[in-house]
Short mmCIF file of C-alpha atoms in Angstrom, two decimals:
data_model
loop_
_atom_site.label_atom_id
_atom_site.label_comp_id
_atom_site.label_asym_id
_atom_site.label_seq_id
_atom_site.Cartn_x
_atom_site.Cartn_y
_atom_site.Cartn_z
CA MET A 119 -26.62 -11.06 69.98
CA ASP A 120 -27.16 -9.89 65.34
CA GLN A 121 -24.84 -11.41 62.76
CA PRO A 122 -22.68 -8.25 60.81
CA THR A 123 -23.57 -8.52 57.74
CA LEU A 124 -21.60 -9.32 54.78
CA ARG A 125 -21.26 -5.09 53.78
CA GLU A 126 -20.54 -4.70 57.30
CA LEU A 127 -17.98 -7.04 57.43
CA VAL A 128 -16.28 -5.76 54.15
CA ILE A 129 -16.35 -1.80 55.51
CA LYS A 130 -14.84 -2.79 58.69
CA THR A 131 -12.43 -4.31 57.17
CA VAL A 132 -11.48 -1.99 54.52
CA LEU A 133 -10.84 0.81 57.24
CA SER A 134 -9.60 -1.00 59.15
CA PRO A 135 -6.45 1.00 60.65
CA ARG A 136 -4.14 -1.86 59.08
CA SER A 137 -6.21 -2.27 55.71
CA VAL A 138 -5.92 2.17 55.54
CA LEU A 139 -2.30 1.86 55.89
CA ALA A 140 -1.64 -0.81 53.60
CA ILE A 141 -3.72 0.62 51.31
CA THR A 142 -2.46 4.09 50.82
CA THR A 143 1.12 2.25 51.05
CA PHE A 144 1.33 0.67 48.38
CA LEU A 145 -0.77 3.84 46.39
CA PHE A 146 1.96 5.59 47.92
CA CYS A 147 4.96 3.25 46.36
CA TYR A 148 2.95 3.30 43.07
CA ILE A 149 2.77 6.29 42.22
CA ALA A 150 6.45 6.98 43.20
CA ASN A 151 6.57 4.23 40.46
CA ILE A 152 5.66 6.06 38.31
CA LEU A 153 6.92 10.36 39.31
CA PHE A 154 10.15 8.40 39.31
CA ARG A 155 10.36 6.42 36.12
CA SER A 156 8.77 9.59 34.45
CA LEU A 157 12.03 12.23 35.94
CA ARG A 158 14.38 10.09 35.51
CA HIS A 159 12.95 9.64 31.59
CA LYS A 160 12.96 13.30 31.63
CA LYS A 161 16.53 13.90 33.41
CA VAL A 162 18.45 11.30 30.87
CA PHE A 163 16.59 12.03 27.84
CA PRO A 164 15.91 15.65 27.08
CA VAL A 165 12.79 15.76 24.35
CA PHE A 166 13.21 17.93 21.65
CA GLY A 167 10.12 19.05 19.55
CA ASP A 168 6.33 19.13 20.29
CA LYS A 169 3.73 16.19 19.61
CA ASN A 170 1.48 18.37 19.04
CA ASP A 171 3.40 19.34 15.22
CA PRO A 172 3.86 16.14 14.06
CA ALA A 173 5.13 18.04 10.28
CA GLY A 174 7.86 19.62 12.17
CA PHE A 175 9.43 16.19 13.24
CA ARG A 176 12.00 16.06 10.33
CA ASP A 177 13.79 19.48 11.73
CA VAL A 178 13.55 18.53 14.82
CA ILE A 179 15.72 15.43 14.68
CA ARG A 180 17.99 17.22 12.51
CA ASP A 181 18.66 20.13 14.55
CA ALA A 182 18.33 17.72 16.86
CA TYR A 183 20.98 15.72 15.72
CA LYS A 184 23.43 19.28 15.50
CA LYS A 185 23.22 19.62 19.17
CA VAL A 186 23.39 16.24 20.88
CA MET A 187 24.22 13.45 18.38
CA HIS A 188 27.94 14.75 17.91
CA PRO A 189 28.14 14.64 22.10
CA ASN A 190 26.82 11.58 21.45
CA THR A 191 23.38 12.16 23.05
CA PHE A 192 20.44 10.65 23.69
CA TYR A 193 17.01 12.30 23.05
CA THR A 194 13.21 12.15 23.45
CA LEU A 195 11.08 12.06 19.73
CA PRO A 196 7.73 13.10 21.17
CA THR A 197 6.40 11.19 18.21
CA GLU A 198 2.39 9.16 17.80
CA PRO A 199 1.56 7.09 18.55
CA ILE A 200 4.40 6.49 20.99
CA ASN A 201 7.49 8.19 22.03
CA ASN A 202 10.89 7.55 20.32
CA VAL A 203 14.09 7.68 22.05
CA ILE A 204 16.60 8.56 20.13
CA VAL A 205 20.17 6.30 20.30
CA PRO A 206 23.08 7.98 19.05
CA ILE A 207 24.89 6.58 15.72
CA LYS A 208 27.83 5.43 17.90
CA TYR A 209 26.09 3.05 19.79
CA VAL A 210 24.54 1.07 16.83
CA PRO A 211 26.98 -1.51 16.76
CA GLU A 212 25.59 -1.76 20.40
CA ILE A 213 21.89 -2.30 18.86
CA LYS A 214 22.41 -3.84 15.48
CA SER A 215 22.70 -7.93 16.95
CA VAL A 216 20.77 -7.25 20.36
CA PRO A 217 18.15 -10.46 20.36
CA GLU A 218 14.86 -9.95 19.96
CA THR A 219 13.84 -11.16 23.98
CA GLN A 220 15.51 -7.84 24.50
CA LEU A 221 15.11 -5.24 21.83
CA SER A 222 11.92 -6.04 19.83
CA PHE A 223 11.61 -5.02 16.33
CA ILE A 224 8.27 -7.41 16.15
CA GLU A 225 6.88 -5.59 19.52
CA HIS A 226 7.23 -2.31 18.51
CA ASN A 227 5.48 -2.60 14.51
CA TYR A 228 2.57 -4.52 16.36
CA PHE A 229 2.37 -1.78 19.33
CA ARG A 230 2.76 1.69 16.62
CA PHE A 231 0.38 -0.39 14.23
CA ILE A 232 -2.20 -1.51 16.54
CA GLY A 233 -1.74 -5.13 15.56
CA LYS A 234 -4.07 -6.30 17.74
CA HIS A 235 -6.76 -4.69 15.18
CA THR A 236 -5.27 -3.74 12.05
CA THR A 237 -3.67 -7.03 11.28
CA ILE A 238 -1.32 -5.51 9.35
CA ILE A 239 1.50 -7.15 12.10
CA THR A 240 1.69 -9.58 13.88
CA GLN A 241 3.54 -11.30 16.67
CA ARG A 242 2.72 -15.24 16.44
CA ASP A 243 3.50 -15.30 12.42
CA HIS A 244 5.66 -12.71 11.90
CA GLN A 245 9.48 -14.80 11.99
CA LEU A 246 7.86 -16.94 9.48
CA ILE A 247 6.96 -14.71 7.49
CA GLU A 248 10.94 -13.41 7.10
CA LYS A 249 11.85 -16.62 6.36
CA GLY A 250 10.09 -16.74 3.29
CA ILE A 251 11.54 -13.32 2.13
CA LYS A 252 15.31 -13.34 4.01
CA ILE A 253 15.78 -17.24 3.05
CA ASP A 254 13.66 -18.67 -0.28
CA LEU A 255 12.57 -15.53 -1.56
CA THR A 256 16.95 -14.35 -1.57
CA ARG A 257 17.96 -18.30 -1.85
CA PHE A 258 16.83 -17.50 -6.04
CA LEU A 259 17.05 -14.32 -6.61
CA GLY A 260 18.92 -16.05 -9.98
CA HIS A 261 15.91 -17.54 -10.84
CA THR A 262 13.46 -14.73 -10.47
CA MET A 263 15.78 -12.15 -12.87
CA PHE A 264 14.29 -13.63 -15.75
CA VAL A 265 10.57 -13.90 -14.71
CA MET A 266 10.63 -10.06 -13.69
CA GLN A 267 11.96 -9.14 -16.84
CA ASP A 268 9.64 -10.97 -18.55
CA GLU A 269 6.83 -9.68 -17.01
CA ALA A 270 8.31 -5.93 -16.69
CA SER A 271 8.58 -5.91 -20.43
CA TRP A 272 4.72 -7.04 -20.59
CA VAL A 273 3.74 -4.77 -17.82
CA LEU A 274 5.27 -1.50 -19.41
CA GLN A 275 4.33 -2.08 -22.84
CA ASP A 276 0.50 -2.72 -21.81
CA MET A 277 0.34 0.23 -19.84
CA PHE A 278 2.81 2.90 -22.04
CA GLY A 279 2.83 0.82 -25.10
CA ASN A 280 0.71 3.73 -26.66
CA CYS A 281 2.15 7.20 -25.98
CA GLN A 282 3.68 7.95 -29.12
CA ASP A 283 3.51 11.28 -28.14
CA TRP A 284 4.09 12.81 -24.62
CA THR A 285 1.75 11.27 -22.08
CA PRO A 286 1.53 13.40 -18.33
CA ILE A 287 1.04 10.01 -15.96
CA HIS A 288 0.44 9.99 -12.67
CA LEU A 289 3.47 8.58 -11.40
CA TYR A 290 2.60 7.40 -7.74
CA ALA A 291 -0.38 4.95 -8.45
CA ASN A 292 1.50 3.66 -11.89
CA ALA A 293 4.45 2.98 -10.10
CA LEU A 294 2.30 0.68 -7.06
CA ARG A 295 0.56 -1.55 -9.98
CA ILE A 296 4.70 -2.11 -12.43
CA ILE A 297 5.17 -3.27 -8.73
CA SER A 298 2.29 -5.68 -8.56
CA PHE A 299 2.32 -7.33 -11.88
CA VAL A 300 6.64 -7.52 -11.51
CA SER A 301 6.24 -9.00 -7.92
CA GLY A 302 2.95 -11.37 -8.48
CA ARG A 303 4.82 -12.24 -10.87
CA VAL A 304 7.45 -14.10 -9.27
CA PHE A 305 5.11 -14.32 -5.82
CA ILE A 306 1.53 -16.60 -7.36
CA GLY A 307 2.65 -16.95 -11.03
CA LEU A 308 0.57 -16.37 -14.22
CA PRO A 309 -2.76 -16.31 -14.99
CA MET A 310 -3.89 -15.19 -11.14
CA SER A 311 -1.07 -11.92 -10.50
CA ARG A 312 -2.55 -10.23 -13.24
CA ASP A 313 -5.86 -10.89 -12.49
CA GLU A 314 -7.45 -7.43 -11.07
CA ARG A 315 -9.23 -9.43 -8.17
CA TRP A 316 -5.67 -10.13 -6.52
CA LEU A 317 -4.05 -6.59 -7.65
CA LYS A 318 -6.00 -4.36 -6.53
CA SER A 319 -6.05 -6.30 -2.54
CA THR A 320 -2.38 -6.72 -2.58
CA ILE A 321 -2.47 -2.83 -3.05
CA GLU A 322 -5.05 -2.13 -0.91
CA PHE A 323 -4.89 -3.95 1.76
CA THR A 324 -1.40 -2.10 3.43
CA VAL A 325 -3.26 0.99 2.79
CA ASP A 326 -6.49 0.23 4.48
CA THR A 327 -5.03 -1.54 7.23
CA PHE A 328 -2.82 1.78 8.09
CA LEU A 329 -5.50 3.32 7.89
CA GLY A 330 -7.59 2.61 9.62
CA GLY A 331 -4.66 1.91 12.19
CA LYS A 332 -4.68 5.98 11.88
CA LYS A 333 -8.53 5.96 12.45
CA LEU A 334 -8.64 3.98 15.56
CA SER A 335 -5.30 6.34 17.72
CA GLU A 336 -8.13 8.83 17.52
CA TYR A 337 -10.37 7.20 19.71
CA PRO A 338 -9.67 5.75 22.92
CA ARG A 339 -8.81 2.46 22.78
CA VAL A 340 -11.40 1.02 25.43
CA PHE A 341 -13.58 1.61 21.84
CA TRP A 342 -10.69 -0.02 19.22
CA PRO A 343 -12.28 -4.15 19.57
CA ILE A 344 -15.85 -2.27 17.92
CA LEU A 345 -14.51 0.69 16.25
CA GLU A 346 -13.04 -2.29 13.71
CA HIS A 347 -15.87 -3.91 12.87
CA VAL A 348 -17.50 -0.68 11.50
CA LEU A 349 -14.46 1.68 10.27
CA PRO A 350 -14.70 1.26 7.14
CA GLU A 351 -11.07 0.80 6.30
CA LEU A 352 -11.14 -2.17 8.56
CA ARG A 353 -14.35 -3.06 7.10
CA ARG A 354 -12.16 -3.46 3.96
CA VAL A 355 -9.37 -4.92 5.30
CA ARG A 356 -11.39 -8.13 6.66
CA TRP A 357 -12.88 -8.02 2.79
CA HIS A 358 -9.43 -8.50 1.32
CA TYR A 359 -8.78 -11.26 3.73
CA LYS A 360 -12.18 -13.03 2.04
CA ASN A 361 -11.39 -12.16 -1.19
CA VAL A 362 -7.86 -13.32 -1.32
CA LYS A 363 -9.12 -16.57 0.38
CA ASN A 364 -11.28 -17.20 -1.97
CA LEU A 365 -8.91 -16.19 -5.16
CA LEU A 366 -6.24 -18.56 -3.66
CA GLN A 367 -7.69 -21.77 -2.08
CA PRO A 368 -8.00 -23.52 -5.94
CA LEU A 369 -4.11 -22.80 -6.33
CA LEU A 370 -3.29 -23.94 -2.63
CA GLU A 371 -5.31 -26.94 -3.06
CA ALA A 372 -3.76 -27.99 -6.35
CA ARG A 373 -0.62 -27.79 -5.39
CA LEU A 374 -1.64 -29.86 -2.24
CA GLN A 375 -2.52 -32.35 -4.50
CA ASP A 376 0.65 -32.10 -6.71
CA MET A 377 2.73 -32.73 -3.87
CA GLU A 378 1.12 -36.08 -3.64
CA ASP A 379 2.85 -37.14 -6.20
CA PRO A 380 7.07 -38.50 -5.03
CA ASP A 381 8.26 -37.22 -7.99
CA PHE A 382 7.41 -33.83 -7.19
CA LYS A 383 9.15 -30.72 -7.99
CA ARG A 384 9.21 -28.01 -6.45
CA PRO A 385 7.73 -24.85 -7.65
CA LYS A 386 10.51 -21.35 -6.73
CA ASP A 387 7.72 -19.26 -6.06
CA MET A 388 5.79 -17.13 -2.44
CA LEU A 389 3.41 -20.23 -3.08
CA GLN A 390 5.85 -23.59 -2.32
CA TRP A 391 7.17 -21.24 0.28
CA GLY A 392 4.40 -20.51 2.00
CA ILE A 393 3.57 -23.83 2.84
CA ASP A 394 7.01 -24.87 3.69
CA ASN A 395 7.13 -22.01 6.56
CA SER A 396 3.36 -22.64 7.47
CA ASN A 397 4.84 -24.58 10.84
CA GLY A 398 2.05 -26.90 10.71
CA ASN A 399 -0.51 -25.24 8.53
CA GLU A 400 -0.18 -26.09 5.23
CA ARG A 401 -3.60 -26.89 4.64
CA ASN A 402 -4.53 -23.65 6.42
CA ILE A 403 -6.07 -21.29 4.26
CA TRP A 404 -7.06 -18.73 6.15
CA TRP A 405 -2.74 -18.73 7.67
CA GLN A 406 -1.96 -19.18 4.16
CA THR A 407 -4.36 -15.78 3.00
CA MET A 408 -2.65 -14.18 5.86
CA PHE A 409 0.89 -14.61 4.79
CA HIS A 410 -0.08 -13.51 1.38
CA LEU A 411 -1.29 -10.39 2.08
CA LYS A 412 1.83 -9.30 5.01
CA ILE A 413 4.04 -10.59 1.48
CA SER A 414 2.15 -7.39 0.25
CA VAL A 415 2.61 -5.41 2.66
CA ALA A 416 6.57 -6.07 2.79
CA ALA A 417 7.13 -5.85 -0.82
CA ILE A 418 4.54 -3.89 -2.95
CA HIS A 419 3.77 0.18 -1.22
CA SER A 420 7.56 0.45 -0.14
CA THR A 421 9.00 -0.18 -3.32
CA GLY A 422 6.67 1.51 -5.26
CA ILE A 423 7.40 4.46 -3.27
CA SER A 424 11.26 3.83 -3.67
CA LEU A 425 10.83 2.95 -7.39
CA TYR A 426 8.07 6.77 -7.54
CA HIS A 427 11.49 8.39 -6.86
CA ILE A 428 13.90 7.29 -8.75
CA LEU A 429 11.80 7.68 -11.84
CA PHE A 430 11.49 11.46 -10.71
CA ASP A 431 14.96 11.80 -10.18
CA ILE A 432 16.21 10.28 -13.28
CA ALA A 433 13.67 12.68 -15.46
CA ALA A 434 14.78 15.63 -12.90
CA LEU A 435 18.33 14.89 -14.52
CA PRO A 436 17.73 14.58 -18.23
CA ASP A 437 21.71 14.67 -18.33
CA THR A 438 21.78 11.43 -16.99
CA HIS A 439 19.69 9.57 -19.62
CA GLU A 440 21.93 8.81 -22.07
CA ILE A 441 24.85 7.63 -19.26
CA LEU A 442 22.27 5.45 -17.96
CA ARG A 443 21.06 3.64 -21.24
CA GLN A 444 25.46 3.52 -22.38
CA GLU A 445 26.27 1.56 -19.07
CA ILE A 446 22.86 -0.84 -19.87
CA ALA A 447 24.96 -1.33 -23.71
CA ASP A 448 27.39 -2.66 -22.32
CA VAL A 449 26.28 -4.60 -19.99
CA GLU A 450 24.50 -6.18 -21.77
CA ALA A 451 27.25 -6.58 -25.02
CA LYS A 452 28.81 -7.64 -21.99
CA TYR A 453 26.62 -10.59 -20.36
CA GLY A 454 23.10 -10.59 -22.89
CA CYS A 455 19.54 -9.68 -22.41
CA PRO A 456 17.95 -10.91 -21.24
CA LEU A 457 21.01 -9.84 -17.99
CA PRO A 458 22.06 -12.72 -15.61
CA LYS A 459 22.25 -12.00 -12.12
CA VAL A 460 26.00 -10.71 -12.03
CA GLY A 461 25.42 -8.67 -15.02
CA LEU A 462 22.36 -6.63 -12.72
CA THR A 463 25.25 -5.85 -10.71
CA LYS A 464 27.55 -3.66 -12.60
CA LEU A 465 25.37 -1.66 -13.24
CA HIS A 466 27.35 0.90 -11.09
CA LYS A 467 26.39 4.34 -11.93
CA LEU A 468 22.66 3.10 -11.97
CA ASP A 469 23.01 2.27 -8.55
CA SER A 470 24.75 4.77 -7.77
CA LEU A 471 21.59 6.39 -8.76
CA MET A 472 19.86 5.20 -7.20
CA LYS A 473 21.22 4.72 -3.66
CA GLU A 474 21.01 8.81 -4.18
CA SER A 475 17.81 8.86 -5.37
CA GLN A 476 16.96 6.36 -1.25
CA ARG A 477 19.40 9.23 0.67
CA MET A 478 17.61 12.39 -0.52
CA ASN A 479 14.16 10.68 0.18
CA GLN A 480 14.33 7.82 3.05
CA LEU A 481 10.97 6.06 3.56
CA ASN A 482 11.42 6.73 7.34
CA ILE A 483 13.18 9.61 9.34
CA LEU A 484 13.36 6.74 11.94
CA THR A 485 14.74 2.98 11.70
CA MET A 486 16.15 0.46 14.04
CA THR A 487 12.74 1.20 16.25
CA ARG A 488 12.74 -1.64 18.42
CA LYS A 489 10.29 -1.83 22.02
CA VAL A 490 13.01 -2.09 25.02
CA MET A 491 11.54 -5.14 26.14
CA LYS A 492 14.26 -5.66 29.14
CA ASP A 493 16.34 -2.48 30.42
CA MET A 494 18.85 -2.19 27.65
CA LYS A 495 22.30 -0.67 28.97
CA PHE A 496 24.47 0.79 27.49
CA SER A 497 28.42 1.45 27.17
CA ASP A 498 28.58 4.35 28.43
CA GLY A 499 26.28 3.76 31.77
CA THR A 500 23.11 4.91 29.99
CA THR A 501 20.29 2.54 30.29
CA ILE A 502 16.75 2.78 28.05
CA PRO A 503 14.43 1.08 30.58
CA LYS A 504 12.12 -1.77 29.46
CA GLY A 505 8.61 -0.58 27.83
CA MET A 506 10.42 2.37 26.70
CA PHE A 507 10.98 2.24 22.73
CA ILE A 508 14.01 3.52 20.04
CA GLY A 509 15.22 4.59 16.86
CA VAL A 510 17.89 5.90 15.23
CA ALA A 511 18.20 9.40 12.83
CA SER A 512 18.95 6.89 10.14
CA GLY A 513 17.74 10.79 7.67
CA ALA A 514 19.47 13.18 9.67
CA VAL A 515 22.46 11.29 9.09
CA ASN A 516 21.47 11.14 5.85
CA ARG A 517 22.10 14.75 5.50
CA ASP A 518 25.20 15.05 7.79
CA ALA A 519 27.75 17.44 6.67
CA GLU A 520 30.85 15.88 8.22
CA ILE A 521 29.71 12.38 6.38
CA PHE A 522 28.43 13.51 3.03
CA ASP A 523 29.57 16.64 1.14
CA ASN A 524 27.13 19.40 0.23
CA PRO A 525 24.73 17.26 1.66
CA ASN A 526 21.82 18.59 0.29
CA GLU A 527 22.67 18.33 -3.13
CA PHE A 528 21.71 15.52 -5.12
CA ASP A 529 24.28 14.00 -6.54
CA PRO A 530 24.06 11.31 -8.69
CA TRP A 531 26.92 9.78 -9.18
CA ARG A 532 27.79 10.33 -5.46
CA PHE A 533 28.18 6.66 -4.86
CA TYR A 534 30.34 6.03 -7.76
CA LYS A 535 32.43 7.80 -7.16
CA LEU A 536 33.33 6.84 -3.43
CA ARG A 537 33.16 2.88 -5.33
CA GLN A 538 35.96 4.14 -7.72
CA ILE A 539 38.40 4.33 -4.84
CA PRO A 540 40.57 0.60 -4.09
CA GLY A 541 38.98 -1.08 -1.76
CA MET A 542 36.11 0.50 -1.76
CA GLU A 543 35.17 -2.09 -5.07
CA ASN A 544 32.01 -3.21 -3.40
CA GLN A 545 30.89 -0.99 -0.68
CA HIS A 546 28.59 1.49 -0.95
CA GLN A 547 26.04 -0.14 -3.12
CA PHE A 548 22.29 -0.02 -2.54
CA VAL A 549 21.65 -2.63 -0.71
CA SER A 550 24.37 -1.61 1.58
CA THR A 551 23.71 -0.81 5.37
CA GLY A 552 25.74 0.35 8.17
CA GLY A 553 29.06 2.90 8.59
CA MET A 554 27.01 5.62 6.27
CA ASN A 555 23.55 4.09 5.79
CA TYR A 556 21.09 2.89 7.99
CA ASN A 557 17.60 3.00 5.64
CA TRP A 558 17.48 -0.31 5.42
CA GLY A 559 18.12 -0.34 8.75
CA HIS A 560 21.48 -2.66 10.36
CA GLY A 561 22.16 -6.17 11.91
CA THR A 562 19.66 -8.31 12.66
CA HIS A 563 16.43 -6.96 11.57
CA ALA A 564 17.71 -5.18 8.59
CA CYS A 565 15.67 -4.84 5.39
CA PRO A 566 15.36 -9.03 4.56
CA GLY A 567 14.12 -8.07 0.94
CA ARG A 568 16.34 -5.01 -0.05
CA PHE A 569 17.78 -7.64 -2.52
CA PHE A 570 14.90 -8.64 -4.29
CA GLY A 571 14.16 -4.78 -4.26
CA SER A 572 16.81 -4.29 -5.79
CA ASN A 573 16.94 -5.99 -8.98
CA GLU A 574 13.34 -5.17 -9.47
CA ILE A 575 13.79 -1.99 -9.25
CA LYS A 576 16.81 -2.65 -11.72
CA ILE A 577 14.89 -4.50 -13.86
CA ILE A 578 12.14 -1.84 -14.05
CA VAL A 579 14.37 0.68 -14.16
CA VAL A 580 16.35 -0.34 -17.33
CA GLU A 581 13.12 -1.12 -19.18
CA PHE A 582 12.31 2.43 -18.89
CA LEU A 583 15.35 4.07 -20.14
CA LYS A 584 15.55 0.86 -22.64
CA ASN A 585 12.08 1.83 -24.27
CA PHE A 586 10.37 5.42 -22.79
CA GLU A 587 11.71 9.02 -22.30
CA LEU A 588 10.86 10.34 -19.34
CA LYS A 589 11.09 13.76 -18.15
CA LEU A 590 8.83 16.49 -15.74
CA LEU A 591 5.70 18.19 -16.89
CA ALA A 592 6.84 21.99 -18.81
CA GLY A 593 8.05 24.20 -16.28
CA ALA A 594 7.68 22.38 -13.26
CA LYS A 595 10.19 21.31 -10.05
CA ARG A 596 10.97 17.34 -8.88
CA PRO A 597 7.94 16.69 -6.69
CA GLU A 598 8.66 18.05 -2.72
CA ASN A 599 8.07 15.27 -0.37
CA ASN A 600 5.46 15.81 2.66
CA TYR A 601 6.99 14.48 6.46
CA TRP A 602 3.91 13.27 9.02
CA GLY A 603 5.54 12.46 12.40
CA MET A 604 7.92 9.32 11.24
CA GLU A 605 6.47 9.40 7.69
CA VAL A 606 7.96 10.92 4.81
CA ARG A 607 5.02 10.72 2.23
CA PRO A 608 5.76 11.15 -1.07
CA ASP A 609 3.15 13.72 -3.36
CA PHE A 610 0.50 10.95 -4.59
CA GLY A 611 -1.16 13.09 -6.68
CA ALA A 612 2.15 14.22 -8.32
CA GLN A 613 2.15 13.82 -12.95
CA MET A 614 5.36 13.08 -15.10
CA LEU A 615 5.75 13.05 -18.76
CA ILE A 616 6.11 9.52 -20.56
CA ARG A 617 7.03 9.11 -24.61
CA ARG A 618 7.91 5.88 -26.07
CA ARG A 619 11.38 6.13 -27.63
#
């Protein structure tokens, strides 16, 4: 008798009644599980908004906030590239300190920004970078004060010193450039911080990675490994790595050689903190390059956008100018010039205006975004399953009439007045989180660089107010923001007028 071929044996085995039953049972259970999770999602978390209308998410969130947040109901916002379950403010205390192993900030951003292909955020190195900001940079804020004031004075004179008459400037591009100079002076130091090659990459790296990620998301995932080598934006990302690597290498080698001296004293700069936090990668030039580029992502664009908003708000409110200048003069008379760290904290009116600007112009409509790594059960019994994404509607909180009087009006002294109430002198600061402010996040992953960023912005605004006049273009209004998905974008082309005092 002829032996059955391998093909015949496979067909006979696969098509046997027992195999067919097993396969059918598996498929049934698999599909039922998907449907169950989908139905559970729909039942527990009503959907607000249309994924095909991301420009309308701001209004959707505000409407949903009014309808379901006061009853404290969870709901879903169909954002791209991932849906987010919106957590009511009532439950923020339950998520603010949950460990990364259950609610992951890193995994959320790694997925949202396609970190594997854009390199904008990586799982392995994020915590080391955060340590360089949260611990080292924050610890030496007092030292950075005088360095930043010196650089802010120089860069504003260099950029606008010849503006004897009213001169139009594109504020967004100039704000990024100012922040790049001032941050770079602290991070890498002179003369590299003023090198145009360094500035180009530290400014443009963030833009190219974000744009590259958006382009990738327009294609099926199967093509991403190929497209990361084809898309112009992501090709430029690789160029930025090579450019910064070439600029950084001689500085790194010189610093490592200096460290061999027994009398070596650690400089207070990001070059040293990158070495100290490298977890064995002190001599790995590619790791060090990555560290400095990722620091630029955290330090330049969000701070630059905040500076843009604050300067436009000041320009739109000419009655505030002399009030702020008088406060600066009073504080300098008491604490000296350049201002020490404690002096900067006494600019309460400027701090209030900055916080109001942030309230009206948040960077994202959602904060405290996380990926659920393990089922998250809340005190009311609601469970958000593993694999889903969550966020807090901080933008809606900013316009809540039960929290803020006249929430749609810009009141520059709103938080200054609140700090005059006995017992609230140290609350409602620009860097504060929780309570009525979730724009920085809150808890474990509240923005670690907000203290440095706050000081940097105040220093730059003080230099502007002391040495320049600002106003809107003739007949112009304060530029409107553009909303797209979770993003709040400034008017990148908006101009204002500047004149030396």
